[in-house]
JSON list of C-alpha atoms and ligand atoms in Angstrom, two decimals:
[
{"chain": "A", "resi": 1, "resn": "MET", "atom": "CA", "xyz": [0.22, 0.12, 0.02]},
{"chain": "A", "resi": 2, "resn": "MET", "atom": "CA", "xyz": [1.46, 3.20, -0.96]},
{"chain": "A", "resi": 3, "resn": "GLU", "atom": "CA", "xyz": [1.46, 6.37, 1.60]},
{"chain": "A", "resi": 4, "resn": "SER", "atom": "CA", "xyz": [-0.33, 9.41, 0.00]},
{"chain": "A", "resi": 5, "resn": "GLU", "atom": "CA", "xyz": [2.00, 12.39, -0.77]},
{"chain": "A", "resi": 6, "resn": "ASP", "atom": "CA", "xyz": [0.36, 14.85, 1.47]},
{"chain": "A", "resi": 7, "resn": "ASP", "atom": "CA", "xyz": [0.87, 14.83, 5.23]},
{"chain": "A", "resi": 8, "resn": "THR", "atom": "CA", "xyz": [-2.03, 16.97, 6.44]},
{"chain": "A", "resi": 9, "resn": "PRO", "atom": "CA", "xyz": [-5.12, 16.34, 7.98]},
{"chain": "A", "resi": 10, "resn": "ARG", "atom": "CA", "xyz": [-7.60, 16.40, 4.87]},
{"chain": "A", "resi": 11, "resn": "ILE", "atom": "CA", "xyz": [-11.07, 16.54, 6.63]},
{"chain": "A", "resi": 12, "resn": "SER", "atom": "CA", "xyz": [-11.98, 16.77, 10.17]},
{"chain": "A", "resi": 13, "resn": "ILE", "atom": "CA", "xyz": [-15.77, 16.25, 11.04]},
{"chain": "A", "resi": 14, "resn": "GLN", "atom": "CA", "xyz": [-17.64, 15.33, 14.19]},
{"chain": "A", "resi": 15, "resn": "GLY", "atom": "CA", "xyz": [-15.30, 12.86, 15.66]},
{"chain": "A", "resi": 16, "resn": "ALA", "atom": "CA", "xyz": [-13.71, 11.55, 12.49]},
{"chain": "A", "resi": 17, "resn": "ARG", "atom": "CA", "xyz": [-10.00, 12.57, 11.44]},
{"chain": "A", "resi": 18, "resn": "SER", "atom": "CA", "xyz": [-8.05, 11.51, 8.59]},
{"chain": "A", "resi": 19, "resn": "PHE", "atom": "CA", "xyz": [-4.29, 11.43, 9.32]},
{"chain": "A", "resi": 20, "resn": "GLY", "atom": "CA", "xyz": [-1.25, 12.00, 7.88]},
{"chain": "A", "resi": 21, "resn": "ARG", "atom": "CA", "xyz": [1.74, 9.93, 6.84]},
{"chain": "A", "resi": 22, "resn": "ALA", "atom": "CA", "xyz": [3.36, 10.39, 9.89]},
{"chain": "A", "resi": 23, "resn": "ALA", "atom": "CA", "xyz": [0.56, 9.67, 12.04]},
{"chain": "A", "resi": 24, "resn": "ARG", "atom": "CA", "xyz": [-0.04, 6.49, 10.31]},
{"chain": "A", "resi": 25, "resn": "ALA", "atom": "CA", "xyz": [3.73, 5.83, 10.75]},
{"chain": "A", "resi": 26, "resn": "LYS", "atom": "CA", "xyz": [3.31, 5.88, 14.22]},
{"chain": "A", "resi": 27, "resn": "ALA", "atom": "CA", "xyz": [0.08, 3.73, 14.39]},
{"chain": "A", "resi": 28, "resn": "ASP", "atom": "CA", "xyz": [1.54, 1.21, 11.86]},
{"chain": "A", "resi": 29, "resn": "ARG", "atom": "CA", "xyz": [4.46, 0.95, 14.62]},
{"chain": "A", "resi": 30, "resn": "GLN", "atom": "CA", "xyz": [1.78, -0.33, 17.72]},
{"chain": "A", "resi": 31, "resn": "ILE", "atom": "CA", "xyz": [0.46, -3.27, 15.65]},
{"chain": "A", "resi": 32, "resn": "GLU", "atom": "CA", "xyz": [0.92, -6.16, 17.24]},
{"chain": "A", "resi": 33, "resn": "ALA", "atom": "CA", "xyz": [0.85, -9.80, 16.50]},
{"chain": "A", "resi": 34, "resn": "VAL", "atom": "CA", "xyz": [-1.91, -12.11, 16.70]},
{"chain": "A", "resi": 35, "resn": "ASP", "atom": "CA", "xyz": [-2.64, -15.57, 16.87]},
{"chain": "A", "resi": 36, "resn": "VAL", "atom": "CA", "xyz": [-5.38, -17.07, 18.07]},
{"chain": "A", "resi": 37, "resn": "ALA", "atom": "CA", "xyz": [-7.58, -20.71, 17.29]},
{"chain": "A", "resi": 38, "resn": "ASP", "atom": "CA", "xyz": [-10.62, -21.50, 18.82]},
{"chain": "A", "resi": 39, "resn": "GLU", "atom": "CA", "xyz": [-13.28, -24.67, 17.29]},
{"chain": "A", "resi": 40, "resn": "ALA", "atom": "CA", "xyz": [-15.97, -22.47, 19.02]},
{"chain": "A", "resi": 41, "resn": "GLY", "atom": "CA", "xyz": [-14.88, -19.07, 16.71]},
{"chain": "A", "resi": 42, "resn": "VAL", "atom": "CA", "xyz": [-12.42, -16.86, 17.39]},
{"chain": "A", "resi": 43, "resn": "ASP", "atom": "CA", "xyz": [-13.36, -13.68, 19.59]},
{"chain": "A", "resi": 44, "resn": "ARG", "atom": "CA", "xyz": [-14.56, -10.68, 18.08]},
{"chain": "A", "resi": 45, "resn": "ASP", "atom": "CA", "xyz": [-11.08, -8.28, 18.73]},
{"chain": "A", "resi": 46, "resn": "SER", "atom": "CA", "xyz": [-8.51, -10.81, 17.40]},
{"chain": "A", "resi": 47, "resn": "LEU", "atom": "CA", "xyz": [-11.31, -11.35, 14.33]},
{"chain": "A", "resi": 48, "resn": "TRP", "atom": "CA", "xyz": [-11.29, -7.27, 14.12]},
{"chain": "A", "resi": 49, "resn": "ALA", "atom": "CA", "xyz": [-7.44, -7.01, 14.29]},
{"chain": "A", "resi": 50, "resn": "THR", "atom": "CA", "xyz": [-7.14, -9.67, 11.94]},
{"chain": "A", "resi": 51, "resn": "MET", "atom": "CA", "xyz": [-9.45, -8.13, 9.26]},
{"chain": "A", "resi": 52, "resn": "ARG", "atom": "CA", "xyz": [-7.93, -4.43, 9.87]},
{"chain": "A", "resi": 53, "resn": "ARG", "atom": "CA", "xyz": [-5.11, -5.88, 7.74]},
{"chain": "A", "resi": 54, "resn": "LEU", "atom": "CA", "xyz": [-7.07, -5.84, 4.54]},
{"chain": "A", "resi": 55, "resn": "PRO", "atom": "CA", "xyz": [-7.56, -2.80, 2.68]},
{"chain": "A", "resi": 56, "resn": "ALA", "atom": "CA", "xyz": [-10.57, -2.45, 1.45]},
{"chain": "A", "resi": 57, "resn": "GLY", "atom": "CA", "xyz": [-12.37, -0.14, -1.15]},
{"chain": "A", "resi": 58, "resn": "VAL", "atom": "CA", "xyz": [-15.45, 1.95, 0.02]},
{"chain": "A", "resi": 59, "resn": "THR", "atom": "CA", "xyz": [-19.00, 1.90, -1.22]},
{"chain": "A", "resi": 60, "resn": "VAL", "atom": "CA", "xyz": [-22.05, 3.56, -0.39]},
{"chain": "A", "resi": 61, "resn": "VAL", "atom": "CA", "xyz": [-25.45, 1.15, -0.52]},
{"chain": "A", "resi": 62, "resn": "THR", "atom": "CA", "xyz": [-28.37, 2.93, -1.08]},
{"chain": "A", "resi": 63, "resn": "ALA", "atom": "CA", "xyz": [-32.25, 2.02, -1.15]},
{"chain": "A", "resi": 64, "resn": "VAL", "atom": "CA", "xyz": [-35.55, 3.44, -0.88]},
{"chain": "A", "resi": 65, "resn": "SER", "atom": "CA", "xyz": [-37.80, 3.43, 1.87]},
{"chain": "A", "resi": 66, "resn": "ASP", "atom": "CA", "xyz": [-41.47, 4.38, 2.80]},
{"chain": "A", "resi": 67, "resn": "ALA", "atom": "CA", "xyz": [-39.58, 7.11, 4.42]},
{"chain": "A", "resi": 68, "resn": "GLY", "atom": "CA", "xyz": [-37.62, 7.88, 1.65]},
{"chain": "A", "resi": 69, "resn": "TYR", "atom": "CA", "xyz": [-33.83, 7.25, 0.64]},
{"chain": "A", "resi": 70, "resn": "LEU", "atom": "CA", "xyz": [-31.22, 5.24, 2.82]},
{"chain": "A", "resi": 71, "resn": "GLY", "atom": "CA", "xyz": [-28.06, 4.68, 2.90]},
{"chain": "A", "resi": 72, "resn": "ILE", "atom": "CA", "xyz": [-24.82, 2.83, 4.62]},
{"chain": "A", "resi": 73, "resn": "THR", "atom": "CA", "xyz": [-21.71, 3.04, 3.90]},
{"chain": "A", "resi": 74, "resn": "VAL", "atom": "CA", "xyz": [-19.87, -0.79, 3.32]},
{"chain": "A", "resi": 75, "resn": "SER", "atom": "CA", "xyz": [-16.81, -1.85, 2.74]},
{"chain": "A", "resi": 76, "resn": "ALA", "atom": "CA", "xyz": [-18.20, -5.66, 2.22]},
{"chain": "A", "resi": 77, "resn": "PHE", "atom": "CA", "xyz": [-19.24, -5.92, -1.18]},
{"chain": "A", "resi": 78, "resn": "SER", "atom": "CA", "xyz": [-17.82, -7.95, -3.88]},
{"chain": "A", "resi": 79, "resn": "LEU", "atom": "CA", "xyz": [-18.64, -9.22, -7.18]},
{"chain": "A", "resi": 80, "resn": "ALA", "atom": "CA", "xyz": [-20.15, -12.69, -6.66]},
{"chain": "A", "resi": 81, "resn": "SER", "atom": "CA", "xyz": [-20.61, -14.14, -10.29]},
{"chain": "A", "resi": 82, "resn": "LEU", "atom": "CA", "xyz": [-20.12, -12.76, -13.53]},
{"chain": "A", "resi": 83, "resn": "ASP", "atom": "CA", "xyz": [-22.24, -14.99, -15.59]},
{"chain": "A", "resi": 84, "resn": "PRO", "atom": "CA", "xyz": [-25.28, -14.38, -14.18]},
{"chain": "A", "resi": 85, "resn": "PRO", "atom": "CA", "xyz": [-24.01, -11.05, -13.08]},
{"chain": "A", "resi": 86, "resn": "LEU", "atom": "CA", "xyz": [-24.62, -10.76, -9.51]},
{"chain": "A", "resi": 87, "resn": "ALA", "atom": "CA", "xyz": [-22.96, -8.83, -6.69]},
{"chain": "A", "resi": 88, "resn": "LEU", "atom": "CA", "xyz": [-23.19, -9.17, -2.88]},
{"chain": "A", "resi": 89, "resn": "ALA", "atom": "CA", "xyz": [-23.13, -6.76, 0.63]},
{"chain": "A", "resi": 90, "resn": "CYS", "atom": "CA", "xyz": [-23.01, -7.64, 3.52]},
{"chain": "A", "resi": 91, "resn": "ILE", "atom": "CA", "xyz": [-24.91, -5.45, 6.00]},
{"chain": "A", "resi": 92, "resn": "HIS", "atom": "CA", "xyz": [-25.48, -5.67, 9.46]},
{"chain": "A", "resi": 93, "resn": "THR", "atom": "CA", "xyz": [-28.95, -6.68, 10.20]},
{"chain": "A", "resi": 94, "resn": "ASP", "atom": "CA", "xyz": [-30.19, -4.00, 12.64]},
{"chain": "A", "resi": 95, "resn": "SER", "atom": "CA", "xyz": [-29.45, -1.16, 9.91]},
{"chain": "A", "resi": 96, "resn": "GLN", "atom": "CA", "xyz": [-31.92, 0.59, 8.54]},
{"chain": "A", "resi": 97, "resn": "ILE", "atom": "CA", "xyz": [-31.66, -0.33, 5.47]},
{"chain": "A", "resi": 98, "resn": "ALA", "atom": "CA", "xyz": [-31.60, -4.21, 5.90]},
{"chain": "A", "resi": 99, "resn": "GLY", "atom": "CA", "xyz": [-35.52, -3.82, 6.03]},
{"chain": "A", "resi": 100, "resn": "ALA", "atom": "CA", "xyz": [-35.79, -1.51, 3.26]},
{"chain": "A", "resi": 101, "resn": "ILE", "atom": "CA", "xyz": [-33.77, -3.73, 0.70]},
{"chain": "A", "resi": 102, "resn": "GLN", "atom": "CA", "xyz": [-36.01, -6.29, 1.63]},
{"chain": "A", "resi": 103, "resn": "ALA", "atom": "CA", "xyz": [-39.13, -4.51, 1.36]},
{"chain": "A", "resi": 104, "resn": "SER", "atom": "CA", "xyz": [-37.68, -2.78, -2.07]},
{"chain": "A", "resi": 105, "resn": "GLY", "atom": "CA", "xyz": [-36.33, -5.33, -3.54]},
{"chain": "A", "resi": 106, "resn": "GLY", "atom": "CA", "xyz": [-33.28, -3.60, -4.81]},
{"chain": "A", "resi": 107, "resn": "PHE", "atom": "CA", "xyz": [-29.97, -1.51, -3.64]},
{"chain": "A", "resi": 108, "resn": "ALA", "atom": "CA", "xyz": [-27.40, 0.45, -5.67]},
{"chain": "A", "resi": 109, "resn": "VAL", "atom": "CA", "xyz": [-23.79, 0.89, -4.98]},
{"chain": "A", "resi": 110, "resn": "THR", "atom": "CA", "xyz": [-21.84, 3.68, -5.18]},
{"chain": "A", "resi": 111, "resn": "ILE", "atom": "CA", "xyz": [-17.59, 3.32, -5.24]},
{"chain": "A", "resi": 112, "resn": "LEU", "atom": "CA", "xyz": [-16.38, 6.21, -3.63]},
{"chain": "A", "resi": 113, "resn": "ASP", "atom": "CA", "xyz": [-13.73, 8.53, -5.12]},
{"chain": "A", "resi": 114, "resn": "GLY", "atom": "CA", "xyz": [-10.65, 9.43, -2.57]},
{"chain": "A", "resi": 115, "resn": "ARG", "atom": "CA", "xyz": [-11.73, 12.57, -2.15]},
{"chain": "A", "resi": 116, "resn": "GLN", "atom": "CA", "xyz": [-15.70, 11.29, -0.87]},
{"chain": "A", "resi": 117, "resn": "GLU", "atom": "CA", "xyz": [-14.51, 10.78, 2.83]},
{"chain": "A", "resi": 118, "resn": "LEU", "atom": "CA", "xyz": [-17.12, 12.87, 4.31]},
{"chain": "A", "resi": 119, "resn": "VAL", "atom": "CA", "xyz": [-19.44, 11.11, 2.55]},
{"chain": "A", "resi": 120, "resn": "ALA", "atom": "CA", "xyz": [-18.28, 7.76, 3.80]},
{"chain": "A", "resi": 121, "resn": "GLU", "atom": "CA", "xyz": [-18.81, 9.62, 7.06]},
{"chain": "A", "resi": 122, "resn": "MET", "atom": "CA", "xyz": [-21.99, 10.67, 6.70]},
{"chain": "A", "resi": 123, "resn": "PHE", "atom": "CA", "xyz": [-23.25, 6.66, 5.79]},
{"chain": "A", "resi": 124, "resn": "ALA", "atom": "CA", "xyz": [-21.55, 5.44, 8.42]},
{"chain": "A", "resi": 125, "resn": "GLY", "atom": "CA", "xyz": [-23.24, 7.88, 11.01]},
{"chain": "A", "resi": 126, "resn": "ARG", "atom": "CA", "xyz": [-20.19, 9.68, 11.89]},
{"chain": "A", "resi": 127, "resn": "ALA", "atom": "CA", "xyz": [-21.06, 12.98, 10.15]},
{"chain": "A", "resi": 128, "resn": "PRO", "atom": "CA", "xyz": [-24.93, 14.47, 9.96]},
{"chain": "A", "resi": 129, "resn": "ARG", "atom": "CA", "xyz": [-26.68, 12.07, 7.47]},
{"chain": "A", "resi": 130, "resn": "PRO", "atom": "CA", "xyz": [-28.31, 13.33, 4.69]},
{"chain": "A", "resi": 131, "resn": "ASP", "atom": "CA", "xyz": [-31.84, 14.08, 4.99]},
{"chain": "A", "resi": 132, "resn": "SER", "atom": "CA", "xyz": [-34.62, 11.64, 3.39]},
{"chain": "A", "resi": 133, "resn": "ALA", "atom": "CA", "xyz": [-34.06, 13.07, -0.14]},
{"chain": "A", "resi": 134, "resn": "PHE", "atom": "CA", "xyz": [-30.48, 13.06, -0.38]},
{"chain": "A", "resi": 135, "resn": "ALA", "atom": "CA", "xyz": [-31.07, 17.06, -0.65]},
{"chain": "A", "resi": 136, "resn": "GLY", "atom": "CA", "xyz": [-27.84, 18.58, -1.35]},
{"chain": "A", "resi": 137, "resn": "LEU", "atom": "CA", "xyz": [-26.14, 15.38, -2.12]},
{"chain": "A", "resi": 138, "resn": "PRO", "atom": "CA", "xyz": [-26.26, 14.96, -6.08]},
{"chain": "A", "resi": 139, "resn": "HIS", "atom": "CA", "xyz": [-27.91, 11.78, -7.12]},
{"chain": "A", "resi": 140, "resn": "ARG", "atom": "CA", "xyz": [-29.31, 10.05, -9.94]},
{"chain": "A", "resi": 141, "resn": "THR", "atom": "CA", "xyz": [-31.63, 6.81, -10.30]},
{"chain": "A", "resi": 142, "resn": "ARG", "atom": "CA", "xyz": [-31.32, 4.12, -12.67]},
{"chain": "A", "resi": 143, "resn": "LEU", "atom": "CA", "xyz": [-33.63, 0.72, -12.86]},
{"chain": "A", "resi": 144, "resn": "THR", "atom": "CA", "xyz": [-34.35, 0.37, -9.35]},
{"chain": "A", "resi": 145, "resn": "GLY", "atom": "CA", "xyz": [-34.96, 3.23, -8.25]},
{"chain": "A", "resi": 146, "resn": "ALA", "atom": "CA", "xyz": [-31.96, 3.40, -5.57]},
{"chain": "A", "resi": 147, "resn": "PRO", "atom": "CA", "xyz": [-29.92, 6.38, -5.94]},
{"chain": "A", "resi": 148, "resn": "ILE", "atom": "CA", "xyz": [-26.70, 6.52, -7.00]},
{"chain": "A", "resi": 149, "resn": "LEU", "atom": "CA", "xyz": [-24.20, 9.17, -5.92]},
{"chain": "A", "resi": 150, "resn": "GLU", "atom": "CA", "xyz": [-22.45, 11.37, -8.09]},
{"chain": "A", "resi": 151, "resn": "GLY", "atom": "CA", "xyz": [-18.87, 11.83, -7.84]},
{"chain": "A", "resi": 152, "resn": "GLY", "atom": "CA", "xyz": [-18.21, 8.47, -7.38]},
{"chain": "A", "resi": 153, "resn": "LEU", "atom": "CA", "xyz": [-15.94, 6.24, -9.17]},
{"chain": "A", "resi": 154, "resn": "ALA", "atom": "CA", "xyz": [-18.11, 3.52, -10.42]},
{"chain": "A", "resi": 155, "resn": "TRP", "atom": "CA", "xyz": [-21.60, 2.48, -9.84]},
{"chain": "A", "resi": 156, "resn": "LEU", "atom": "CA", "xyz": [-24.06, -0.87, -9.80]},
{"chain": "A", "resi": 157, "resn": "ASP", "atom": "CA", "xyz": [-28.04, -1.04, -9.87]},
{"chain": "A", "resi": 158, "resn": "CYS", "atom": "CA", "xyz": [-29.27, -4.29, -8.49]},
{"chain": "A", "resi": 159, "resn": "ARG", "atom": "CA", "xyz": [-32.53, -6.05, -8.15]},
{"chain": "A", "resi": 160, "resn": "LEU", "atom": "CA", "xyz": [-32.19, -8.70, -4.91]},
{"chain": "A", "resi": 161, "resn": "ALA", "atom": "CA", "xyz": [-31.92, -12.25, -5.91]},
{"chain": "A", "resi": 162, "resn": "HIS", "atom": "CA", "xyz": [-31.22, -13.69, -2.24]},
{"chain": "A", "resi": 163, "resn": "ALA", "atom": "CA", "xyz": [-31.20, -12.36, 1.32]},
{"chain": "A", "resi": 164, "resn": "LEU", "atom": "CA", "xyz": [-28.93, -14.95, 3.47]},
{"chain": "A", "resi": 165, "resn": "PRO", "atom": "CA", "xyz": [-28.54, -14.64, 7.08]},
{"chain": "A", "resi": 166, "resn": "ALA", "atom": "CA", "xyz": [-25.11, -14.88, 8.24]},
{"chain": "A", "resi": 167, "resn": "GLY", "atom": "CA", "xyz": [-24.85, -13.96, 11.87]},
{"chain": "A", "resi": 168, "resn": "ASP", "atom": "CA", "xyz": [-25.51, -10.45, 12.66]},
{"chain": "A", "resi": 169, "resn": "HIS", "atom": "CA", "xyz": [-25.06, -9.57, 9.59]},
{"chain": "A", "resi": 170, "resn": "THR", "atom": "CA", "xyz": [-27.42, -10.24, 6.11]},
{"chain": "A", "resi": 171, "resn": "ILE", "atom": "CA", "xyz": [-25.48, -11.08, 2.72]},
{"chain": "A", "resi": 172, "resn": "PHE", "atom": "CA", "xyz": [-27.79, -9.18, 0.30]},
{"chain": "A", "resi": 173, "resn": "LEU", "atom": "CA", "xyz": [-27.18, -10.85, -3.15]},
{"chain": "A", "resi": 174, "resn": "GLY", "atom": "CA", "xyz": [-28.13, -8.78, -6.28]},
{"chain": "A", "resi": 175, "resn": "LEU", "atom": "CA", "xyz": [-28.57, -9.63, -10.29]},
{"chain": "A", "resi": 176, "resn": "VAL", "atom": "CA", "xyz": [-26.69, -6.08, -11.43]},
{"chain": "A", "resi": 177, "resn": "VAL", "atom": "CA", "xyz": [-29.17, -4.54, -13.59]},
{"chain": "A", "resi": 178, "resn": "ALA", "atom": "CA", "xyz": [-27.36, -1.32, -14.65]},
{"chain": "A", "resi": 179, "resn": "ALA", "atom": "CA", "xyz": [-23.58, -0.61, -14.13]},
{"chain": "A", "resi": 180, "resn": "GLY", "atom": "CA", "xyz": [-21.36, 2.38, -14.86]},
{"chain": "A", "resi": 181, "resn": "VAL", "atom": "CA", "xyz": [-18.10, 4.16, -14.54]},
{"chain": "A", "resi": 182, "resn": "ALA", "atom": "CA", "xyz": [-17.67, 7.75, -14.25]},
{"chain": "A", "resi": 183, "resn": "ALA", "atom": "CA", "xyz": [-15.33, 9.36, -16.83]},
{"chain": "A", "resi": 184, "resn": "GLY", "atom": "CA", "xyz": [-11.59, 10.79, -15.56]},
{"chain": "A", "resi": 185, "resn": "HIS", "atom": "CA", "xyz": [-11.95, 9.17, -11.86]},
{"chain": "A", "resi": 186, "resn": "ASP", "atom": "CA", "xyz": [-8.89, 7.12, -11.51]},
{"chain": "A", "resi": 187, "resn": "ASP", "atom": "CA", "xyz": [-8.30, 7.46, -7.40]},
{"chain": "A", "resi": 188, "resn": "PRO", "atom": "CA", "xyz": [-10.57, 5.20, -4.88]},
{"chain": "A", "resi": 189, "resn": "LEU", "atom": "CA", "xyz": [-11.37, 5.52, -1.35]},
{"chain": "A", "resi": 190, "resn": "LEU", "atom": "CA", "xyz": [-9.54, 3.09, 0.98]},
{"chain": "A", "resi": 191, "resn": "TYR", "atom": "CA", "xyz": [-10.06, 1.88, 4.21]},
{"chain": "A", "resi": 192, "resn": "PHE", "atom": "CA", "xyz": [-7.24, 0.21, 6.17]},
{"chain": "A", "resi": 193, "resn": "SER", "atom": "CA", "xyz": [-6.21, -0.18, 10.13]},
{"chain": "A", "resi": 194, "resn": "SER", "atom": "CA", "xyz": [-9.37, 1.53, 10.57]},
{"chain": "A", "resi": 195, "resn": "GLN", "atom": "CA", "xyz": [-8.39, 4.90, 8.57]},
{"chain": "A", "resi": 196, "resn": "TYR", "atom": "CA", "xyz": [-8.95, 6.39, 5.55]},
{"chain": "A", "resi": 197, "resn": "ARG", "atom": "CA", "xyz": [-6.02, 5.36, 2.88]},
{"chain": "A", "resi": 198, "resn": "ARG", "atom": "CA", "xyz": [-5.52, 6.79, -0.96]},
{"chain": "A", "resi": 199, "resn": "LEU", "atom": "CA", "xyz": [-3.13, 5.79, -3.27]},
{"chain": "A", "resi": 200, "resn": "ALA", "atom": "CA", "xyz": [-0.34, 7.13, -4.33]},
{"chain": "A", "resi": 201, "resn": "LEU", "atom": "CA", "xyz": [-0.48, 7.66, -7.90]},
{"chain": "B", "resi": 1, "resn": "LIG", "atom": "C1", "xyz": [-15.14, 2.62, 6.19]},
{"chain": "B", "resi": 1, "resn": "LIG", "atom": "C2", "xyz": [-16.41, 1.86, 6.68]},
{"chain": "B", "resi": 1, "resn": "LIG", "atom": "C3", "xyz": [-16.68, 0.66, 6.08]},
{"chain": "B", "resi": 1, "resn": "LIG", "atom": "C4", "xyz": [-18.14, -0.12, 6.80]},
{"chain": "B", "resi": 1, "resn": "LIG", "atom": "N1", "xyz": [-18.26, -1.29, 6.29]},
{"chain": "B", "resi": 1, "resn": "LIG", "atom": "C5", "xyz": [-19.38, -1.89, 6.33]},
{"chain": "B", "resi": 1, "resn": "LIG", "atom": "C6", "xyz": [-19.80, -3.10, 6.38]},
{"chain": "B", "resi": 1, "resn": "LIG", "atom": "O1", "xyz": [-19.48, -3.55, 4.94]},
{"chain": "B", "resi": 1, "resn": "LIG", "atom": "N2", "xyz": [-21.18, -3.63, 6.51]},
{"chain": "B", "resi": 1, "resn": "LIG", "atom": "C7", "xyz": [-21.71, -2.64, 7.64]},
{"chain": "B", "resi": 1, "resn": "LIG", "atom": "O2", "xyz": [-23.04, -3.37, 7.80]},
{"chain": "B", "resi": 1, "resn": "LIG", "atom": "N3", "xyz": [-21.38, -1.62, 7.79]},
{"chain": "B", "resi": 1, "resn": "LIG", "atom": "C8", "xyz": [-20.10, -1.17, 7.43]},
{"chain": "B", "resi": 1, "resn": "LIG", "atom": "N4", "xyz": [-19.61, -0.17, 8.24]},
{"chain": "B", "resi": 1, "resn": "LIG", "atom": "C9", "xyz": [-20.23, 0.64, 9.15]},
{"chain": "B", "resi": 1, "resn": "LIG", "atom": "C10", "xyz": [-21.67, 1.24, 9.10]},
{"chain": "B", "resi": 1, "resn": "LIG", "atom": "O3", "xyz": [-21.34, 2.28, 7.93]},
{"chain": "B", "resi": 1, "resn": "LIG", "atom": "C11", "xyz": [-22.28, 2.08, 10.37]},
{"chain": "B", "resi": 1, "resn": "LIG", "atom": "O4", "xyz": [-22.40, 0.88, 11.17]},
{"chain": "B", "resi": 1, "resn": "LIG", "atom": "C12", "xyz": [-23.58, 2.66, 9.98]},
{"chain": "B", "resi": 1, "resn": "LIG", "atom": "O5", "xyz": [-23.93, 3.60, 10.38]},
{"chain": "B", "resi": 1, "resn": "LIG", "atom": "C13", "xyz": [-24.79, 1.76, 10.04]},
{"chain": "B", "resi": 1, "resn": "LIG", "atom": "O6", "xyz": [-26.07, 2.55, 9.83]},
{"chain": "B", "resi": 1, "resn": "LIG", "atom": "P1", "xyz": [-27.44, 1.95, 10.82]},
{"chain": "B", "resi": 1, "resn": "LIG", "atom": "O7", "xyz": [-27.11, 3.39, 11.53]},
{"chain": "B", "resi": 1, "resn": "LIG", "atom": "O8", "xyz": [-28.63, 2.65, 9.67]},
{"chain": "B", "resi": 1, "resn": "LIG", "atom": "O9", "xyz": [-27.34, 1.26, 11.13]},
{"chain": "B", "resi": 1, "resn": "LIG", "atom": "C14", "xyz": [-18.49, 0.35, 7.77]},
{"chain": "B", "resi": 1, "resn": "LIG", "atom": "C15", "xyz": [-17.93, 1.81, 8.41]},
{"chain": "B", "resi": 1, "resn": "LIG", "atom": "C16", "xyz": [-16.72, 2.53, 7.70]},
{"chain": "B", "resi": 1, "resn": "LIG", "atom": "C17", "xyz": [-16.79, 3.54, 8.30]}
]
């Protein structure tokens, strides 16, 4: 993973901070080894410490509810199948949007640009959330009616195919019925070790 050239905090909002290279280097020095085994399932802290080592792209999954639009920041998003075109998102079942995806039968996914850290924080509930019309947050819809956020790298629009319970999360598997790439965007927002990162291009 390459470091950003920029050492200055990019954004500072309600309890959320993006640190520069110096702070990250310091954090890296505090990484401790983990080695656990338990047939009943490893403990949450060890699992989290392990998964924090996997750099992830950041998406916002959106859906239409009776009360308007909902969205959630999701890194657990992946292509599941090319033929048929299926994508999956793991979303914690208590989330408001989980019910909306089930009820509306669809969801959209916006893959965030490196400059959309604030958008990620909004939909993670760590910055003021947009209103139910996503006013002030440019968006459009395609086939399902779920909003696709402007400014992202790419997007997918999915009809819900299966909702599989998976512990405290639900795996939403969707048939991709529309997809697109924004011209000129080539700098994804990444999340690694509980911090937003950028690729050094
Ligand atoms: C970078 C990032 C990635 C996240 N990825 C996921 C995810 O894959 N699935 C999930 O359920 N929550 C994920 N979250 C947490 C949710 O965005 C957060 O819990 C959100 O506020 C839930 O919305 P709710 O208030 O409707 O429950 C992520 C948060 C961040 C900051």
